[in-house]
Every structure is written in C-alpha cells, then in structure tokens.
Amino acid sequence: METPALEQIQPDTDAFKEVLRLRKSCRGFLERPVADHLITSVLEDAQLAPSNCNTQPWETHIVSGEKLKELSAALLKQNEAGRFSPDFTFDVEEYHGRYQERYFNLGKTMYEAFDVKREDKAGRKEVSDLNYKFFNAPHVVIPFMPSFGDNVRAGGDIGMYGQTFLLSLTAHGLAGIPQTALGFFAGTIKEILNVPNELKMMFGISFGYADPNAPGNSFKLGRDPISRTVTFHP
Ligand SMILES: Cc1cc2nc3c(=O)[nH]c(=O)nc-3n(C[C@H](O)[C@H](O)[C@H](O)COP(=O)(O)O)c2cc1C
C-alpha cells in the first residue's frame, strides 16, 4: 500500500484525546501476562518517540517471569537495608510552592485510597513498598540511557519515550506506571540484568492489565487549568 501524503491524512483527534484522558498511573495489576505480539506492538510505537538529533538514546529492557521475581526480591531487600544505588539525585524536599502543593495532594489522595492515615508510618511504607513488587504487574520496561554531558537532553528523550510507551499501552487496552522509585536502585537492577554501568537509569514502567478493584486504581489525579501554566505572547 502506498503511504498517503501528509496533507491527506486526517488523524482521529477524538480517539487521540480519549487515549490521552484514559491513561493514568496504574497501581494494581492483574497477574495475566501480556501477549508477546502486544508488547512488540507497544515497543514499536514507543520507538517513534522524538529525540534530540534523532539519537534515540534508549536501550530498552523488558523483564518478566522468574527474572521479575528475582528483581523484586532484590529490590525489597536493598530497600529494607537502605542500600540505594541511584544514577541521578532525587529529593522531594526540593519541591516548593505550587509543585510542593501538587506533590502533597498526590500523597494525600493515594494514602486515602489505600486507607492509610498520615501518621501511620508502617502503613505508608507498605504502600510505598508496592513499587518494589511492581504493583503486581507481570512486566516492567526499563529504558536505560547512555550518558551525554549533564544528561538533561537524553533524560528528556527518555521522558518522551516513556510517555509514548504509556499512551500506546492505553491504546492497546493495557496500563502502566512510571516509577522513579525503581531508579533508586539503578545499580542493583543493572547488576541483575547484566547491563553495563555506563548506561544510566531514570525510571522503569511496570505494565500489564489494570486490576479494576485495586485500591490504587480508585482515583484519578487532576491537572491545573492551562490558565495557571501557560503564558501567551500575542
Ligand atoms: C518519571 C515519573 C516517575 C514516577 N515515579 C513514580 C513512582 O516511583 N511511584 C509512583 O507510585 N508513581 C510514580 N509516578 C506517577 C506519578 O505520581 C503520576 O504520573 C502523577 O501523580 C500523575 O498521575 P497520573 O499519571 O495518574 O495522571 C511517576 C511519574 C513519572 C512521570
């Protein structure tokens, strides 16, 4: 079939908007694994993400089955021991003003959904540990990246890749959650997956079929109106 000229293509705006609005971070998956051909289809979509100078700086690993169990056990152990091995710094204390407000709102919404009180430290840890059980997902994707300079450009590209991957999951009836929490143990993950240390890790995305009854899926985060975030220069 001949590829139509760009001006002849009428993209389906409604379908796109629906996918965009359906996507949300999934914090509770069914055990059901995703068929290989669907994973391939999502990976092929993500591969179309734009990147600085078309460098495509993602070296993607998909972890499933026994290897995922091994990874989970190692992450829970390292987390218990406080043995962090991140490639990049991350400190929520650095959030300020409206960014901090939004962060607090996420925490409040999430712990309410899990019925955990603010002062219940053990309960909060239990919820946060779900990150290291991949929220029960059967798969995790980790887009490792090469290191260029201060890594900001490649980091942005990885973000583009991640969002394309997430939207494609939604379009395939699947769900996912990006997890910086996994990046806190980049060293451990690279060791287990036999990934060279020169490659860096920002986050992983657990994915699979959403469990509609999971408490972690009982809410949807809102966004500020664009009037708060956009400045027009007419
Ligand atoms: C790069 C990135 C890392 C994230 N890391 C985590 C994480 O470690 N654990 C978690 O529960 N959610 C994590 N999230 C999900 C955010 O909390 C979520 O995207 C945000 O609250 C907006 O909600 P929504 O994705 O449902 O629209 C992350 C999101 C992004 C984009």
PDB file of N, CA, C and O and ligand atoms in Angstrom, residues 23-27 106 110 131 135 166 176-182 184 202-204 219-223, ligand 1:
ATOM      1  N   ARG A  23      -5.506   7.405  29.963  1.00  0.00           N
ATOM      2  CA  ARG A  23      -4.254   6.999  30.616  1.00  0.00           C
ATOM      3  C   ARG A  23      -4.182   7.541  32.033  1.00  0.00           C
ATOM      4  O   ARG A  23      -4.512   8.676  32.300  1.00  0.00           O
ATOM      5  N   LYS A  24      -3.819   6.687  32.936  1.00  0.00           N
ATOM      6  CA  LYS A  24      -3.483   7.153  34.273  1.00  0.00           C
ATOM      7  C   LYS A  24      -2.526   6.136  34.863  1.00  0.00           C
ATOM      8  O   LYS A  24      -2.427   4.999  34.364  1.00  0.00           O
ATOM      9  N   SER A  25      -1.823   6.542  35.901  1.00  0.00           N
ATOM     10  CA  SER A  25      -0.871   5.623  36.519  1.00  0.00           C
ATOM     11  C   SER A  25      -1.638   4.503  37.209  1.00  0.00           C
ATOM     12  O   SER A  25      -2.561   4.763  37.975  1.00  0.00           O
ATOM     13  N   CYS A  26      -1.235   3.281  36.905  1.00  0.00           N
ATOM     14  CA  CYS A  26      -1.929   2.101  37.422  1.00  0.00           C
ATOM     15  C   CYS A  26      -1.161   1.559  38.627  1.00  0.00           C
ATOM     16  O   CYS A  26       0.033   1.274  38.528  1.00  0.00           O
ATOM     17  N   ARG A  27      -1.834   1.459  39.759  1.00  0.00           N
ATOM     18  CA  ARG A  27      -1.154   0.962  40.973  1.00  0.00           C
ATOM     19  C   ARG A  27      -1.827  -0.320  41.476  1.00  0.00           C
ATOM     20  O   ARG A  27      -2.115  -0.462  42.646  1.00  0.00           O
ATOM     21  N   LEU A 106      -1.014  14.574  45.783  1.00  0.00           N
ATOM     22  CA  LEU A 106      -0.870  13.187  45.318  1.00  0.00           C
ATOM     23  C   LEU A 106      -0.780  12.251  46.524  1.00  0.00           C
ATOM     24  O   LEU A 106      -1.481  11.236  46.593  1.00  0.00           O
ATOM     25  N   MET A 110      -3.443   9.370  47.446  1.00  0.00           N
ATOM     26  CA  MET A 110      -3.027   7.974  47.335  1.00  0.00           C
ATOM     27  C   MET A 110      -3.205   7.251  48.670  1.00  0.00           C
ATOM     28  O   MET A 110      -3.758   6.151  48.712  1.00  0.00           O
ATOM     29  N   ASN A 131       5.870  -0.444  45.119  1.00  0.00           N
ATOM     30  CA  ASN A 131       6.725  -0.106  43.971  1.00  0.00           C
ATOM     31  C   ASN A 131       7.667  -1.255  43.642  1.00  0.00           C
ATOM     32  O   ASN A 131       7.939  -1.535  42.475  1.00  0.00           O
ATOM     33  N   PHE A 135       3.674  -3.363  41.756  1.00  0.00           N
ATOM     34  CA  PHE A 135       2.219  -3.272  41.884  1.00  0.00           C
ATOM     35  C   PHE A 135       1.542  -4.519  41.297  1.00  0.00           C
ATOM     36  O   PHE A 135       0.470  -4.450  40.729  1.00  0.00           O
ATOM     37  N   LEU A 166       3.590   4.753  27.395  1.00  0.00           N
ATOM     38  CA  LEU A 166       2.387   4.741  28.250  1.00  0.00           C
ATOM     39  C   LEU A 166       1.115   4.937  27.434  1.00  0.00           C
ATOM     40  O   LEU A 166       0.103   4.256  27.661  1.00  0.00           O
ATOM     41  N   GLY A 176      -0.015   1.141  32.716  1.00  0.00           N
ATOM     42  CA  GLY A 176       1.365   1.170  33.199  1.00  0.00           C
ATOM     43  C   GLY A 176       1.563   2.251  34.235  1.00  0.00           C
ATOM     44  O   GLY A 176       0.683   3.097  34.440  1.00  0.00           O
ATOM     45  N   ILE A 177       2.707   2.202  34.884  1.00  0.00           N
ATOM     46  CA  ILE A 177       3.063   3.276  35.815  1.00  0.00           C
ATOM     47  C   ILE A 177       4.565   3.525  35.765  1.00  0.00           C
ATOM     48  O   ILE A 177       5.362   2.595  35.963  1.00  0.00           O
ATOM     49  N   PRO A 178       4.943   4.788  35.456  1.00  0.00           N
ATOM     50  CA  PRO A 178       6.372   5.105  35.505  1.00  0.00           C
ATOM     51  C   PRO A 178       6.808   5.149  36.963  1.00  0.00           C
ATOM     52  O   PRO A 178       6.050   5.602  37.813  1.00  0.00           O
ATOM     53  N   GLN A 179       8.014   4.657  37.269  1.00  0.00           N
ATOM     54  CA  GLN A 179       8.450   4.570  38.664  1.00  0.00           C
ATOM     55  C   GLN A 179       9.890   5.028  38.868  1.00  0.00           C
ATOM     56  O   GLN A 179      10.836   4.282  38.616  1.00  0.00           O
ATOM     57  N   THR A 180      10.000   6.254  39.387  1.00  0.00           N
ATOM     58  CA  THR A 180      11.317   6.743  39.808  1.00  0.00           C
ATOM     59  C   THR A 180      11.831   5.878  40.953  1.00  0.00           C
ATOM     60  O   THR A 180      13.047   5.694  41.099  1.00  0.00           O
ATOM     61  N   ALA A 181      10.906   5.344  41.757  1.00  0.00           N
ATOM     62  CA  ALA A 181      11.292   4.505  42.906  1.00  0.00           C
ATOM     63  C   ALA A 181      12.227   3.373  42.468  1.00  0.00           C
ATOM     64  O   ALA A 181      13.114   2.969  43.216  1.00  0.00           O
ATOM     65  N   LEU A 182      12.035   2.866  41.253  1.00  0.00           N
ATOM     66  CA  LEU A 182      12.909   1.791  40.769  1.00  0.00           C
ATOM     67  C   LEU A 182      14.315   2.324  40.511  1.00  0.00           C
ATOM     68  O   LEU A 182      15.310   1.634  40.732  1.00  0.00           O
ATOM     69  N   PHE A 184      15.929   4.348  42.203  1.00  0.00           N
ATOM     70  CA  PHE A 184      16.735   4.463  43.431  1.00  0.00           C
ATOM     71  C   PHE A 184      17.695   3.286  43.560  1.00  0.00           C
ATOM     72  O   PHE A 184      18.660   3.334  44.306  1.00  0.00           O
ATOM     73  N   MET A 202      16.763   6.194  34.704  1.00  0.00           N
ATOM     74  CA  MET A 202      15.929   7.190  35.390  1.00  0.00           C
ATOM     75  C   MET A 202      14.741   6.533  36.073  1.00  0.00           C
ATOM     76  O   MET A 202      14.449   6.787  37.221  1.00  0.00           O
ATOM     77  N   PHE A 203      14.023   5.711  35.321  1.00  0.00           N
ATOM     78  CA  PHE A 203      12.808   5.081  35.861  1.00  0.00           C
ATOM     79  C   PHE A 203      12.504   3.801  35.095  1.00  0.00           C
ATOM     80  O   PHE A 203      13.072   3.558  34.017  1.00  0.00           O
ATOM     81  N   GLY A 204      11.621   2.997  35.668  1.00  0.00           N
ATOM     82  CA  GLY A 204      11.080   1.836  34.958  1.00  0.00           C
ATOM     83  C   GLY A 204       9.576   2.044  34.839  1.00  0.00           C
ATOM     84  O   GLY A 204       9.005   2.916  35.513  1.00  0.00           O
ATOM     85  N   PHE A 219      -8.659   6.179  42.049  1.00  0.00           N
ATOM     86  CA  PHE A 219      -8.665   7.643  41.923  1.00  0.00           C
ATOM     87  C   PHE A 219      -7.980   8.073  40.631  1.00  0.00           C
ATOM     88  O   PHE A 219      -7.235   7.295  40.031  1.00  0.00           O
ATOM     89  N   LYS A 220      -8.270   9.304  40.240  1.00  0.00           N
ATOM     90  CA  LYS A 220      -7.599   9.871  39.062  1.00  0.00           C
ATOM     91  C   LYS A 220      -7.149  11.278  39.430  1.00  0.00           C
ATOM     92  O   LYS A 220      -7.952  12.078  39.915  1.00  0.00           O
ATOM     93  N   LEU A 221      -5.878  11.547  39.235  1.00  0.00           N
ATOM     94  CA  LEU A 221      -5.334  12.866  39.565  1.00  0.00           C
ATOM     95  C   LEU A 221      -5.759  13.897  38.535  1.00  0.00           C
ATOM     96  O   LEU A 221      -5.763  13.589  37.344  1.00  0.00           O
ATOM     97  N   GLY A 222      -6.109  15.088  39.011  1.00  0.00           N
ATOM     98  CA  GLY A 222      -6.479  16.149  38.076  1.00  0.00           C
ATOM     99  C   GLY A 222      -5.265  16.955  37.642  1.00  0.00           C
ATOM    100  O   GLY A 222      -4.126  16.630  37.992  1.00  0.00           O
ATOM    101  N   ARG A 223      -5.506  17.960  36.877  1.00  0.00           N
ATOM    102  CA  ARG A 223      -4.440  18.872  36.448  1.00  0.00           C
ATOM    103  C   ARG A 223      -4.929  20.297  36.639  1.00  0.00           C
ATOM    104  O   ARG A 223      -6.143  20.555  36.613  1.00  0.00           O
TER     105      ARG A 223
HETATM  106  C1  LIG B   1       9.012   9.945  35.602  1.00  0.00           C
HETATM  107  C2  LIG B   1       7.917   9.560  36.546  1.00  0.00           C
HETATM  108  C3  LIG B   1       8.217   8.830  37.684  1.00  0.00           C
HETATM  109  C4  LIG B   1       7.213   8.416  38.569  1.00  0.00           C
HETATM  110  N1  LIG B   1       7.534   7.652  39.657  1.00  0.00           N
HETATM  111  C5  LIG B   1       6.557   7.125  40.438  1.00  0.00           C
HETATM  112  C6  LIG B   1       6.876   6.194  41.477  1.00  0.00           C
HETATM  113  O1  LIG B   1       8.029   5.868  41.718  1.00  0.00           O
HETATM  114  N2  LIG B   1       5.854   5.669  42.186  1.00  0.00           N
HETATM  115  C7  LIG B   1       4.538   6.012  41.960  1.00  0.00           C
HETATM  116  O2  LIG B   1       3.641   5.493  42.661  1.00  0.00           O
HETATM  117  N3  LIG B   1       4.209   6.898  40.969  1.00  0.00           N
HETATM  118  C8  LIG B   1       5.177   7.442  40.199  1.00  0.00           C
HETATM  119  N4  LIG B   1       4.858   8.286  39.151  1.00  0.00           N
HETATM  120  C9  LIG B   1       3.451   8.543  38.827  1.00  0.00           C
HETATM  121  C10 LIG B   1       3.040   9.967  39.190  1.00  0.00           C
HETATM  122  O3  LIG B   1       2.762  10.044  40.565  1.00  0.00           O
HETATM  123  C11 LIG B   1       1.812  10.313  38.339  1.00  0.00           C
HETATM  124  O4  LIG B   1       2.181  10.369  36.982  1.00  0.00           O
HETATM  125  C12 LIG B   1       1.190  11.663  38.706  1.00  0.00           C
HETATM  126  O5  LIG B   1       0.758  11.638  40.057  1.00  0.00           O
HETATM  127  C13 LIG B   1       0.003  11.998  37.793  1.00  0.00           C
HETATM  128  O6  LIG B   1      -0.951  10.971  37.835  1.00  0.00           O
HETATM  129  P1  LIG B   1      -1.386  10.140  36.531  1.00  0.00           P
HETATM  130  O7  LIG B   1      -0.147   9.513  35.947  1.00  0.00           O
HETATM  131  O8  LIG B   1      -2.336   9.095  37.069  1.00  0.00           O
HETATM  132  O9  LIG B   1      -2.010  11.109  35.593  1.00  0.00           O
HETATM  133  C14 LIG B   1       5.859   8.765  38.309  1.00  0.00           C
HETATM  134  C15 LIG B   1       5.570   9.531  37.166  1.00  0.00           C
HETATM  135  C16 LIG B   1       6.576   9.919  36.299  1.00  0.00           C
HETATM  136  C17 LIG B   1       6.220  10.722  35.067  1.00  0.00           C
END
